[in-house]
mmCIF file of C-alpha atoms and ligand atoms in Angstrom:
data_model
loop_
_atom_site.group_PDB
_atom_site.id
_atom_site.type_symbol
_atom_site.label_atom_id
_atom_site.label_comp_id
_atom_site.label_asym_id
_atom_site.label_seq_id
_atom_site.Cartn_x
_atom_site.Cartn_y
_atom_site.Cartn_z
ATOM 1 C CA MET A 394 0.117 0.149 -0.036
ATOM 2 C CA ILE A 395 1.093 3.462 -0.894
ATOM 3 C CA THR A 396 0.187 6.177 1.900
ATOM 4 C CA GLU A 397 -0.251 9.127 1.603
ATOM 5 C CA TYR A 398 0.548 11.822 3.005
ATOM 6 C CA ILE A 399 -1.084 15.454 3.256
ATOM 7 C CA SER A 400 -1.099 18.526 5.810
ATOM 8 C CA MET A 401 -2.788 21.782 7.455
ATOM 9 C CA PRO A 402 -2.665 23.778 10.315
ATOM 10 C CA GLU A 403 -5.297 22.961 12.919
ATOM 11 C CA ASP A 404 -6.388 26.187 12.325
ATOM 12 C CA ALA A 405 -7.542 26.354 9.083
ATOM 13 C CA PRO A 406 -7.720 22.620 8.063
ATOM 14 C CA ASP A 407 -7.852 22.138 4.351
ATOM 15 C CA MET A 408 -11.046 20.875 4.432
ATOM 16 C CA GLU A 409 -10.911 18.550 0.857
ATOM 17 C CA GLY A 410 -8.170 16.899 1.883
ATOM 18 C CA ILE A 411 -10.780 16.499 5.597
ATOM 19 C CA ARG A 412 -13.147 14.676 2.682
ATOM 20 C CA ARG A 413 -10.959 13.025 0.703
ATOM 21 C CA ALA A 414 -10.536 11.513 4.498
ATOM 22 C CA GLY A 415 -13.635 11.194 5.771
ATOM 23 C CA GLU A 416 -14.353 8.244 2.129
ATOM 24 C CA ILE A 417 -11.289 6.696 3.369
ATOM 25 C CA ILE A 418 -12.335 6.093 6.769
ATOM 26 C CA LYS A 419 -16.208 5.814 5.226
ATOM 27 C CA ASN A 420 -14.521 2.632 2.910
ATOM 28 C CA GLY A 421 -13.206 0.897 5.483
ATOM 29 C CA GLY A 422 -9.334 1.921 5.295
ATOM 30 C CA LEU A 423 -7.337 3.933 8.052
ATOM 31 C CA VAL A 424 -5.731 7.421 7.830
ATOM 32 C CA ALA A 425 -3.701 8.551 11.216
ATOM 33 C CA PHE A 426 -4.573 12.022 12.005
ATOM 34 C CA PRO A 427 -3.095 14.981 14.406
ATOM 35 C CA THR A 428 -5.059 14.954 18.210
ATOM 36 C CA GLU A 429 -4.111 17.805 20.939
ATOM 37 C CA THR A 430 -2.834 14.225 23.212
ATOM 38 C CA VAL A 431 -1.609 12.027 20.551
ATOM 39 C CA TYR A 432 -1.887 10.710 16.704
ATOM 40 C CA GLY A 433 -4.348 8.318 16.538
ATOM 41 C CA LEU A 434 -4.641 5.841 13.413
ATOM 42 C CA GLY A 435 -8.576 6.069 12.838
ATOM 43 C CA GLY A 436 -10.818 3.768 11.806
ATOM 44 C CA ASP A 437 -14.859 3.349 11.271
ATOM 45 C CA ALA A 438 -15.325 2.347 14.773
ATOM 46 C CA ARG A 439 -18.656 0.843 13.231
ATOM 47 C CA ASN A 440 -17.699 -1.391 10.854
ATOM 48 C CA PRO A 441 -16.196 -4.695 12.818
ATOM 49 C CA GLU A 442 -13.685 -5.339 9.297
ATOM 50 C CA SER A 443 -11.702 -1.647 10.290
ATOM 51 C CA SER A 444 -11.004 -1.966 13.388
ATOM 52 C CA ARG A 445 -9.241 -5.295 12.170
ATOM 53 C CA LYS A 446 -7.694 -3.330 10.156
ATOM 54 C CA ILE A 447 -5.694 -1.134 12.697
ATOM 55 C CA TYR A 448 -4.944 -4.845 15.593
ATOM 56 C CA ALA A 449 -2.755 -5.551 12.274
ATOM 57 C CA ALA A 450 -1.646 -2.303 11.106
ATOM 58 C CA LYS A 451 -0.541 -1.930 15.111
ATOM 59 C CA GLY A 452 0.986 -5.562 15.658
ATOM 60 C CA ARG A 453 -1.567 -4.505 18.707
ATOM 61 C CA PRO A 454 -3.364 -7.832 19.953
ATOM 62 C CA SER A 455 -6.763 -7.672 19.697
ATOM 63 C CA ASP A 456 -8.063 -7.764 23.136
ATOM 64 C CA ASN A 457 -7.234 -3.963 23.810
ATOM 65 C CA PRO A 458 -10.195 -1.670 23.343
ATOM 66 C CA LEU A 459 -9.485 0.716 21.470
ATOM 67 C CA ILE A 460 -11.315 4.265 21.871
ATOM 68 C CA VAL A 461 -14.130 5.887 19.972
ATOM 69 C CA HIS A 462 -13.673 9.393 19.119
ATOM 70 C CA VAL A 463 -17.007 11.316 18.230
ATOM 71 C CA CYS A 464 -17.399 15.125 17.482
ATOM 72 C CA ARG A 465 -20.683 15.602 19.623
ATOM 73 C CA LEU A 466 -22.088 15.517 22.127
ATOM 74 C CA GLU A 467 -25.596 14.369 21.081
ATOM 75 C CA ASP A 468 -23.459 11.538 19.406
ATOM 76 C CA VAL A 469 -22.532 9.886 23.112
ATOM 77 C CA ALA A 470 -25.951 8.583 23.063
ATOM 78 C CA PRO A 471 -26.626 6.224 20.056
ATOM 79 C CA ILE A 472 -23.362 3.656 21.464
ATOM 80 C CA VAL A 473 -23.994 3.573 24.980
ATOM 81 C CA ARG A 474 -27.023 2.210 27.522
ATOM 82 C CA GLU A 475 -26.995 4.958 29.617
ATOM 83 C CA ILE A 476 -25.224 7.745 30.566
ATOM 84 C CA PRO A 477 -24.812 8.127 34.416
ATOM 85 C CA GLU A 478 -24.887 11.199 35.685
ATOM 86 C CA GLU A 479 -21.371 12.449 36.721
ATOM 87 C CA ALA A 480 -20.437 11.040 32.465
ATOM 88 C CA GLN A 481 -22.854 15.020 31.691
ATOM 89 C CA LEU A 482 -21.185 17.166 34.651
ATOM 90 C CA LEU A 483 -17.394 15.178 33.541
ATOM 91 C CA ALA A 484 -18.454 15.900 29.527
ATOM 92 C CA GLN A 485 -19.576 19.518 30.597
ATOM 93 C CA ALA A 486 -16.406 20.349 32.451
ATOM 94 C CA PHE A 487 -13.555 18.472 29.567
ATOM 95 C CA TRP A 488 -14.966 17.754 26.618
ATOM 96 C CA PRO A 489 -14.137 18.768 23.754
ATOM 97 C CA GLY A 490 -10.449 17.849 25.345
ATOM 98 C CA PRO A 491 -8.312 15.466 26.586
ATOM 99 C CA LEU A 492 -10.548 12.586 28.451
ATOM 100 C CA THR A 493 -12.014 9.144 27.816
ATOM 101 C CA MET A 494 -14.661 7.945 29.521
ATOM 102 C CA ILE A 495 -15.332 3.426 30.037
ATOM 103 C CA PHE A 496 -19.333 3.324 29.084
ATOM 104 C CA HIS A 497 -21.810 0.294 29.234
ATOM 105 C CA LYS A 498 -21.772 -0.456 24.960
ATOM 106 C CA ASN A 499 -25.372 -1.492 23.063
ATOM 107 C CA ASP A 500 -24.771 -3.583 19.751
ATOM 108 C CA VAL A 501 -23.457 -0.185 17.742
ATOM 109 C CA ILE A 502 -20.147 -0.671 17.992
ATOM 110 C CA PRO A 503 -18.889 -4.049 17.199
ATOM 111 C CA TYR A 504 -16.814 -6.149 19.620
ATOM 112 C CA GLU A 505 -14.459 -6.054 17.312
ATOM 113 C CA THR A 506 -13.858 -2.573 18.917
ATOM 114 C CA THR A 507 -13.734 -3.133 22.763
ATOM 115 C CA GLY A 508 -12.007 -5.673 22.756
ATOM 116 C CA GLY A 509 -14.911 -8.170 23.393
ATOM 117 C CA LEU A 510 -15.741 -6.177 26.001
ATOM 118 C CA ASP A 511 -19.271 -5.130 27.084
ATOM 119 C CA THR A 512 -17.907 -2.103 27.824
ATOM 120 C CA VAL A 513 -16.896 1.235 25.537
ATOM 121 C CA ALA A 514 -14.415 4.089 25.812
ATOM 122 C CA VAL A 515 -15.066 7.370 24.073
ATOM 123 C CA ARG A 516 -14.263 10.378 23.689
ATOM 124 C CA PHE A 517 -14.588 13.995 21.903
ATOM 125 C CA PRO A 518 -11.396 15.188 21.189
ATOM 126 C CA SER A 519 -10.349 19.065 20.925
ATOM 127 C CA ASN A 520 -8.251 19.180 18.412
ATOM 128 C CA ARG A 521 -9.663 20.543 15.064
ATOM 129 C CA ILE A 522 -8.578 18.808 11.968
ATOM 130 C CA ALA A 523 -9.405 15.443 13.918
ATOM 131 C CA GLN A 524 -13.135 17.581 15.526
ATOM 132 C CA GLU A 525 -13.501 17.859 11.241
ATOM 133 C CA LEU A 526 -12.720 14.469 10.339
ATOM 134 C CA ILE A 527 -15.034 12.491 13.168
ATOM 135 C CA ARG A 528 -17.454 14.212 11.068
ATOM 136 C CA ALA A 529 -16.354 13.791 7.971
ATOM 137 C CA SER A 530 -16.275 9.903 8.178
ATOM 138 C CA GLY A 531 -19.991 9.544 9.705
ATOM 139 C CA GLY A 532 -19.129 10.390 13.865
ATOM 140 C CA TYR A 533 -17.352 7.992 14.548
ATOM 141 C CA ILE A 534 -13.288 6.534 14.549
ATOM 142 C CA ALA A 535 -11.882 4.687 16.788
ATOM 143 C CA ALA A 536 -8.524 5.342 16.991
ATOM 144 C CA PRO A 537 -5.812 3.447 19.639
ATOM 145 C CA SER A 538 -2.151 5.873 19.448
ATOM 146 C CA ALA A 539 -0.764 5.939 16.124
ATOM 147 C CA ASN A 540 2.940 3.945 16.958
ATOM 148 C CA ARG A 541 3.646 0.550 15.673
ATOM 149 C CA SER A 542 2.711 -1.807 19.356
ATOM 150 C CA GLY A 543 4.884 -1.383 22.578
ATOM 151 C CA ARG A 544 6.993 2.322 21.069
ATOM 152 C CA PRO A 545 6.039 5.964 22.446
ATOM 153 C CA SER A 546 3.236 7.706 21.142
ATOM 154 C CA PRO A 547 3.701 9.555 17.989
ATOM 155 C CA THR A 548 3.023 13.701 18.678
ATOM 156 C CA ILE A 549 4.500 14.378 15.119
ATOM 157 C CA ALA A 550 4.064 12.844 12.527
ATOM 158 C CA ARG A 551 7.196 12.283 11.108
ATOM 159 C CA TYR A 552 6.936 9.372 14.468
ATOM 160 C CA CYS A 553 3.835 7.775 12.117
ATOM 161 C CA ARG A 554 5.061 7.142 9.472
ATOM 162 C CA GLU A 555 8.523 5.817 11.126
ATOM 163 C CA ASP A 556 6.065 3.341 11.892
ATOM 164 C CA LEU A 557 2.626 3.680 9.778
ATOM 165 C CA ASP A 558 4.561 3.499 6.070
ATOM 166 C CA GLY A 559 3.062 1.626 4.082
ATOM 167 C CA ARG A 560 0.453 0.135 6.416
ATOM 168 C CA VAL A 561 -2.369 2.612 5.814
ATOM 169 C CA GLU A 562 -4.446 4.396 3.681
ATOM 170 C CA MET A 563 -3.462 7.845 4.798
ATOM 171 C CA ILE A 564 -1.416 10.362 7.116
ATOM 172 C CA ILE A 565 -2.411 13.724 7.999
ATOM 173 C CA ASP A 566 0.415 16.091 9.529
ATOM 174 C CA GLY A 567 -1.174 19.072 12.022
ATOM 175 C CA GLY A 568 2.370 19.652 13.009
ATOM 176 C CA GLU A 569 2.844 19.521 17.237
ATOM 177 C CA VAL A 570 0.436 17.895 19.378
ATOM 178 C CA GLY A 571 -0.248 20.168 22.713
ATOM 179 C CA ILE A 572 -0.055 17.873 25.430
ATOM 180 C CA GLY A 573 2.027 14.739 24.532
ATOM 181 C CA LEU A 574 0.499 11.871 26.240
ATOM 182 C CA GLU A 575 -2.326 10.368 25.566
ATOM 183 C CA SER A 576 -5.946 11.169 27.087
ATOM 184 C CA THR A 577 -7.234 9.988 30.936
ATOM 185 C CA ILE A 578 -9.117 7.316 31.188
ATOM 186 C CA ILE A 579 -12.948 7.124 33.562
ATOM 187 C CA ASP A 580 -14.488 4.178 33.990
ATOM 188 C CA LEU A 581 -18.114 4.673 34.856
ATOM 189 C CA THR A 582 -19.322 1.799 34.656
ATOM 190 C CA ASP A 583 -18.479 0.442 38.880
ATOM 191 C CA LYS A 584 -20.033 2.786 42.197
ATOM 192 C CA ARG A 585 -17.598 4.776 42.233
ATOM 193 C CA PRO A 586 -15.729 6.585 39.567
ATOM 194 C CA ILE A 587 -12.473 4.600 39.579
ATOM 195 C CA ILE A 588 -8.960 6.328 36.690
ATOM 196 C CA LEU A 589 -7.313 3.464 34.563
ATOM 197 C CA ARG A 590 -4.972 5.466 32.494
ATOM 198 C CA PRO A 591 -4.028 8.935 34.441
ATOM 199 C CA GLY A 592 -3.493 11.660 32.086
ATOM 200 C CA TYR A 593 -4.213 14.766 31.795
ATOM 201 C CA VAL A 594 -7.054 15.912 33.611
ATOM 202 C CA THR A 595 -5.621 14.294 36.529
ATOM 203 C CA ARG A 596 -7.507 13.398 38.909
ATOM 204 C CA GLU A 597 -7.648 16.919 41.478
ATOM 205 C CA MET A 598 -9.785 17.988 38.688
ATOM 206 C CA LEU A 599 -11.602 15.272 38.793
ATOM 207 C CA GLU A 600 -12.527 15.391 41.887
ATOM 208 C CA GLN A 601 -13.069 18.560 41.682
ATOM 209 C CA VAL A 602 -16.282 18.105 40.207
ATOM 210 C CA LEU A 603 -17.097 14.352 40.769
ATOM 211 C CA GLY A 604 -15.957 14.140 44.319
ATOM 212 C CA ALA A 605 -14.215 10.464 45.754
ATOM 213 C CA VAL A 606 -12.626 9.276 43.041
ATOM 214 C CA ASP A 607 -10.110 6.521 42.867
ATOM 215 C CA VAL A 608 -7.281 5.465 40.468
ATOM 216 C CA ASP A 609 -6.688 1.664 39.319
ATOM 217 C CA ARG A 610 -3.370 0.604 41.636
ATOM 218 C CA THR A 611 -1.398 -0.933 38.636
ATOM 219 C CA THR A 612 -0.994 2.387 37.015
ATOM 220 C CA ILE A 613 1.578 3.384 39.240
ATOM 221 C CA SER A 614 3.066 -0.174 41.155
ATOM 222 C CA ALA A 615 4.139 -3.554 39.264
ATOM 223 C CA ASP A 616 3.310 -5.373 42.056
ATOM 224 C CA SER A 617 -0.031 -4.487 42.825
ATOM 225 C CA GLY A 618 -1.200 -8.180 42.228
ATOM 226 C CA GLN A 619 -3.682 -7.484 40.539
ATOM 227 C CA ALA A 620 -4.243 -6.974 36.287
ATOM 228 C CA PRO A 621 -4.624 -4.113 35.055
ATOM 229 C CA LYS A 622 -8.636 -2.792 34.468
ATOM 230 C CA ALA A 623 -7.590 -1.111 30.879
ATOM 231 C CA PRO A 624 -6.511 -3.993 29.126
ATOM 232 C CA GLY A 625 -3.639 -2.004 26.646
ATOM 233 C CA MET A 626 -2.056 -0.950 30.241
ATOM 234 C CA LYS A 627 -0.602 -4.959 30.671
ATOM 235 C CA TYR A 628 1.153 -4.451 27.848
ATOM 236 C CA ARG A 629 5.395 -3.416 28.386
ATOM 237 C CA HIS A 630 4.634 0.618 26.622
ATOM 238 C CA TYR A 631 6.807 2.871 24.951
ATOM 239 C CA ALA A 632 9.686 1.174 25.854
ATOM 240 C CA PRO A 633 13.216 2.127 24.197
ATOM 241 C CA LYS A 634 15.737 -0.075 22.528
ATOM 242 C CA GLY A 635 18.319 0.614 25.306
ATOM 243 C CA ASP A 636 17.891 -0.400 29.289
ATOM 244 C CA LEU A 637 16.457 2.413 31.309
ATOM 245 C CA THR A 638 16.375 3.473 34.516
ATOM 246 C CA LEU A 639 14.616 5.725 36.807
ATOM 247 C CA VAL A 640 16.560 6.988 39.833
ATOM 248 C CA GLU A 641 14.244 8.830 42.906
ATOM 249 C CA GLY A 642 15.534 10.960 45.194
ATOM 250 C CA THR A 643 16.746 14.119 46.362
ATOM 251 C CA LYS A 644 18.728 16.065 43.507
ATOM 252 C CA ASP A 645 22.024 15.638 45.132
ATOM 253 C CA ALA A 646 21.420 12.631 45.727
ATOM 254 C CA VAL A 647 20.550 11.654 42.253
ATOM 255 C CA VAL A 648 22.915 13.726 40.065
ATOM 256 C CA SER A 649 25.730 12.088 41.505
ATOM 257 C CA CYS A 650 23.972 7.691 41.260
ATOM 258 C CA ILE A 651 23.018 8.814 38.018
ATOM 259 C CA ASN A 652 26.725 9.936 37.318
ATOM 260 C CA ASP A 653 28.405 7.036 39.238
ATOM 261 C CA LEU A 654 25.576 4.398 36.603
ATOM 262 C CA VAL A 655 26.979 6.155 33.881
ATOM 263 C CA ARG A 656 31.129 5.886 34.293
ATOM 264 C CA SER A 657 31.038 2.132 35.444
ATOM 265 C CA ALA A 658 28.406 1.836 31.925
ATOM 266 C CA SER A 659 30.591 3.947 29.576
ATOM 267 C CA GLN A 660 33.777 2.222 30.935
ATOM 268 C CA ALA A 661 32.028 -1.279 30.198
ATOM 269 C CA GLY A 662 32.040 0.591 26.655
ATOM 270 C CA LYS A 663 27.741 1.456 25.908
ATOM 271 C CA ARG A 664 26.489 4.644 25.140
ATOM 272 C CA THR A 665 24.924 6.101 27.393
ATOM 273 C CA GLY A 666 22.026 8.926 27.694
ATOM 274 C CA VAL A 667 19.910 10.780 30.528
ATOM 275 C CA ILE A 668 17.276 11.692 31.051
ATOM 276 C CA CYS A 669 16.297 14.775 33.181
ATOM 277 C CA THR A 670 15.739 18.931 33.064
ATOM 278 C CA ASP A 671 16.634 21.932 32.822
ATOM 279 C CA GLU A 672 17.824 23.041 37.267
ATOM 280 C CA THR A 673 20.010 20.315 37.066
ATOM 281 C CA LYS A 674 20.498 18.871 32.877
ATOM 282 C CA ASP A 675 24.433 21.217 33.530
ATOM 283 C CA LEU A 676 25.494 18.627 35.819
ATOM 284 C CA TYR A 677 25.654 15.217 34.437
ATOM 285 C CA ARG A 678 28.224 13.945 32.011
ATOM 286 C CA ALA A 679 27.120 11.498 28.899
ATOM 287 C CA ASP A 680 26.674 10.637 25.507
ATOM 288 C CA ARG A 681 23.327 11.988 24.202
ATOM 289 C CA ILE A 682 21.948 14.551 28.109
ATOM 290 C CA PHE A 683 17.949 15.478 26.814
ATOM 291 C CA SER A 684 16.145 17.379 29.770
ATOM 292 C CA ALA A 685 12.204 17.699 29.362
ATOM 293 C CA GLY A 686 11.623 21.497 30.730
ATOM 294 C CA SER A 687 11.813 22.665 33.336
ATOM 295 C CA ARG A 688 10.715 20.983 36.225
ATOM 296 C CA GLN A 689 7.905 23.587 37.129
ATOM 297 C CA ASP A 690 6.934 22.896 34.591
ATOM 298 C CA ASN A 691 5.231 19.948 34.004
ATOM 299 C CA GLU A 692 3.204 20.552 31.406
ATOM 300 C CA ALA A 693 6.073 21.257 29.169
ATOM 301 C CA ILE A 694 7.783 17.413 30.468
ATOM 302 C CA ALA A 695 4.937 15.359 29.307
ATOM 303 C CA ARG A 696 4.801 17.019 25.816
ATOM 304 C CA HIS A 697 9.075 16.461 25.238
ATOM 305 C CA LEU A 698 8.419 13.002 27.123
ATOM 306 C CA PHE A 699 7.113 10.180 24.327
ATOM 307 C CA ARG A 700 10.200 12.119 21.341
ATOM 308 C CA ILE A 701 13.069 12.005 23.971
ATOM 309 C CA LEU A 702 11.919 8.069 24.505
ATOM 310 C CA ARG A 703 11.487 7.770 20.489
ATOM 311 C CA GLU A 704 15.722 10.287 19.967
ATOM 312 C CA CYS A 705 17.132 7.668 23.137
ATOM 313 C CA ASP A 706 15.950 4.623 19.399
ATOM 314 C CA ASP A 707 17.213 6.974 17.207
ATOM 315 C CA LEU A 708 20.963 7.194 19.186
ATOM 316 C CA GLU A 709 21.203 3.934 19.606
ATOM 317 C CA LEU A 710 21.845 4.790 23.151
ATOM 318 C CA ASP A 711 22.520 0.965 25.416
ATOM 319 C CA VAL A 712 21.683 2.221 28.131
ATOM 320 C CA ILE A 713 19.475 5.706 29.916
ATOM 321 C CA TYR A 714 18.649 6.565 33.231
ATOM 322 C CA SER A 715 16.771 8.304 34.242
ATOM 323 C CA GLU A 716 15.550 10.993 36.991
ATOM 324 C CA SER A 717 12.189 10.630 38.244
ATOM 325 C CA PHE A 718 8.571 12.815 38.938
ATOM 326 C CA GLY A 719 6.638 13.377 41.493
ATOM 327 C CA GLY A 720 3.559 11.670 42.267
ATOM 328 C CA SER A 721 0.248 14.420 42.175
ATOM 329 C CA GLY A 722 -0.613 16.380 39.046
ATOM 330 C CA LEU A 723 -0.078 15.973 35.867
ATOM 331 C CA SER A 724 3.431 13.752 37.334
ATOM 332 C CA MET A 725 1.380 11.104 37.589
ATOM 333 C CA ALA A 726 1.122 10.500 34.161
ATOM 334 C CA ILE A 727 4.897 11.695 33.072
ATOM 335 C CA MET A 728 5.482 9.064 36.450
ATOM 336 C CA ASN A 729 2.557 6.410 35.065
ATOM 337 C CA ARG A 730 4.373 6.235 30.914
ATOM 338 C CA LEU A 731 8.192 6.546 32.357
ATOM 339 C CA MET A 732 7.730 3.464 35.015
ATOM 340 C CA LYS A 733 6.508 1.486 31.929
ATOM 341 C CA ALA A 734 8.921 2.194 29.797
ATOM 342 C CA ALA A 735 11.397 1.391 32.311
ATOM 343 C CA GLY A 736 9.518 -2.046 33.230
ATOM 344 C CA HIS A 737 9.627 -0.259 36.993
ATOM 345 C CA LYS A 738 12.640 -0.532 37.069
ATOM 346 C CA CYS A 739 13.374 2.435 39.568
ATOM 347 C CA ILE A 740 16.706 2.908 42.573
ATOM 348 C CA LYS A 741 15.812 4.315 45.173
ATOM 349 C CA VAL A 742 18.965 6.548 47.149
HETATM 350 O O1 TXA B 1061 -4.656 9.778 23.998
HETATM 351 C C1 TXA B 1061 -5.330 9.523 23.699
HETATM 352 O O2 TXA B 1061 -6.581 8.776 24.315
HETATM 353 C C2 TXA B 1061 -5.268 8.720 22.388
HETATM 354 C C3 TXA B 1061 -6.014 9.252 20.625
HETATM 355 C C4 TXA B 1061 -5.850 8.706 19.718
HETATM 356 O O3 TXA B 1061 -6.742 9.674 20.948
HETATM 357 N N1 TXA B 1061 -5.675 6.766 21.910
HETATM 358 C C5 TXA B 1061 -5.069 6.270 22.895
HETATM 359 O O4 TXA B 1061 -4.876 4.957 22.369
HETATM 360 O O5 TXA B 1061 -4.521 6.671 23.520
HETATM 361 P P1 TXA B 1061 -5.126 3.366 22.521
HETATM 362 O O6 TXA B 1061 -5.265 2.580 21.875
HETATM 363 O O7 TXA B 1061 -2.793 4.022 22.731
HETATM 364 O O8 TXA B 1061 -5.299 3.333 24.218
HETATM 365 C C6 TXA B 1061 -6.346 2.880 24.967
HETATM 366 C C7 TXA B 1061 -6.704 2.943 25.951
HETATM 367 C C8 TXA B 1061 -5.574 1.089 25.841
HETATM 368 O O9 TXA B 1061 -4.828 1.149 27.486
HETATM 369 C C9 TXA B 1061 -7.264 0.015 26.156
HETATM 370 O O10 TXA B 1061 -7.933 -0.671 27.211
HETATM 371 C C10 TXA B 1061 -8.312 1.078 27.277
HETATM 372 O O11 TXA B 1061 -7.831 2.705 26.224
HETATM 373 N N2 TXA B 1061 -9.510 0.878 26.557
HETATM 374 C C11 TXA B 1061 -10.298 1.268 25.976
HETATM 375 N N3 TXA B 1061 -10.985 0.446 25.681
HETATM 376 C C12 TXA B 1061 -11.491 1.021 27.172
HETATM 377 C C13 TXA B 1061 -12.998 -0.358 28.065
HETATM 378 N N4 TXA B 1061 -13.884 -0.682 26.758
HETATM 379 N N5 TXA B 1061 -13.048 -0.889 29.451
HETATM 380 C C14 TXA B 1061 -11.448 0.051 29.848
HETATM 381 N N6 TXA B 1061 -10.109 -0.055 28.947
HETATM 382 C C15 TXA B 1061 -10.359 -0.197 27.281
HETATM 383 MG MG1 MG B 1062 -1.146 2.957 22.607
#
């Protein structure tokens, strides 16, 4: 298959390009497109064949359900059994935006799209290109992140191309995404709302609307002994090819521990990298030092993290050490992705 590339600015989508992309999806094909979180790999959520193609293009296990993207609030009711009051409140507060809600599904969405589950994940993205594409495709786009399974989610179109060239009909380049981490997922099908994947919409923000909200333990620790409630969270994700380890502790202890580890790795002939912050970047010695941004600016760290993980591969680094980040607010999402990328290897100093 030859993949077609088109590009457009988010504030002025090329409507002829969008129309053609919508036709591809309506006809059962796949289009990668920008959202405010990460790029998505879209197919018609109501077409079981499209969902099968998405799994094949990503190399993703088919028990890992897809998120259904809509472009209007009123498009949720036709695909779910009921809309709980909590969902209405969350939609008012955070939609369109980086929040995915889990509902009981009805027959409109096939089991191929939900990985065999009776529930469906729904998100209303705020990116204008995404919204126009959903409209042009008939209203329901199933879209996982547009990476090959196991790699970091793409934050620019070039990364979609690296992973999906020749495997999808079209890639829409809409520039760099704003957020850089996937949406927050909240499950509303149980007695108490529970966060299955932390994201830009933080626990604190959700609790302001709903009161107490639980967090699936598996999002942070590897040894809770439970299976994650979001099937996709059980897979090793985002892992760079090199060996990534997190180091946690006070600033001085972390810097000296990482420098010691880098020194022995270099002596063993390995190519080394350090993931750190603006405040510490001049304190390290390694083949490559990546600052994700200022420690005061979690949004910058979130936006840069997946690019840095990909660059570790481009530079063929053998070992990578990363500083770690606090556990609340947006840092919860940052740590969740970093811990997964590191296979939960974390040294406490
Ligand atoms: O920001 C995002 O959410 C991006 C953009 C493209 O919208 N999409 C995304 O999709 O991250 P994906 O497929 O990479 O991650 C979907 C996650 C998986 O962990 C999956 O297991 C979970 O959502 N999920 C989907 N449907 C679910 C359901 N019915 N119950 C529990 N978890 C579900
Ligand atoms: Mg993904």
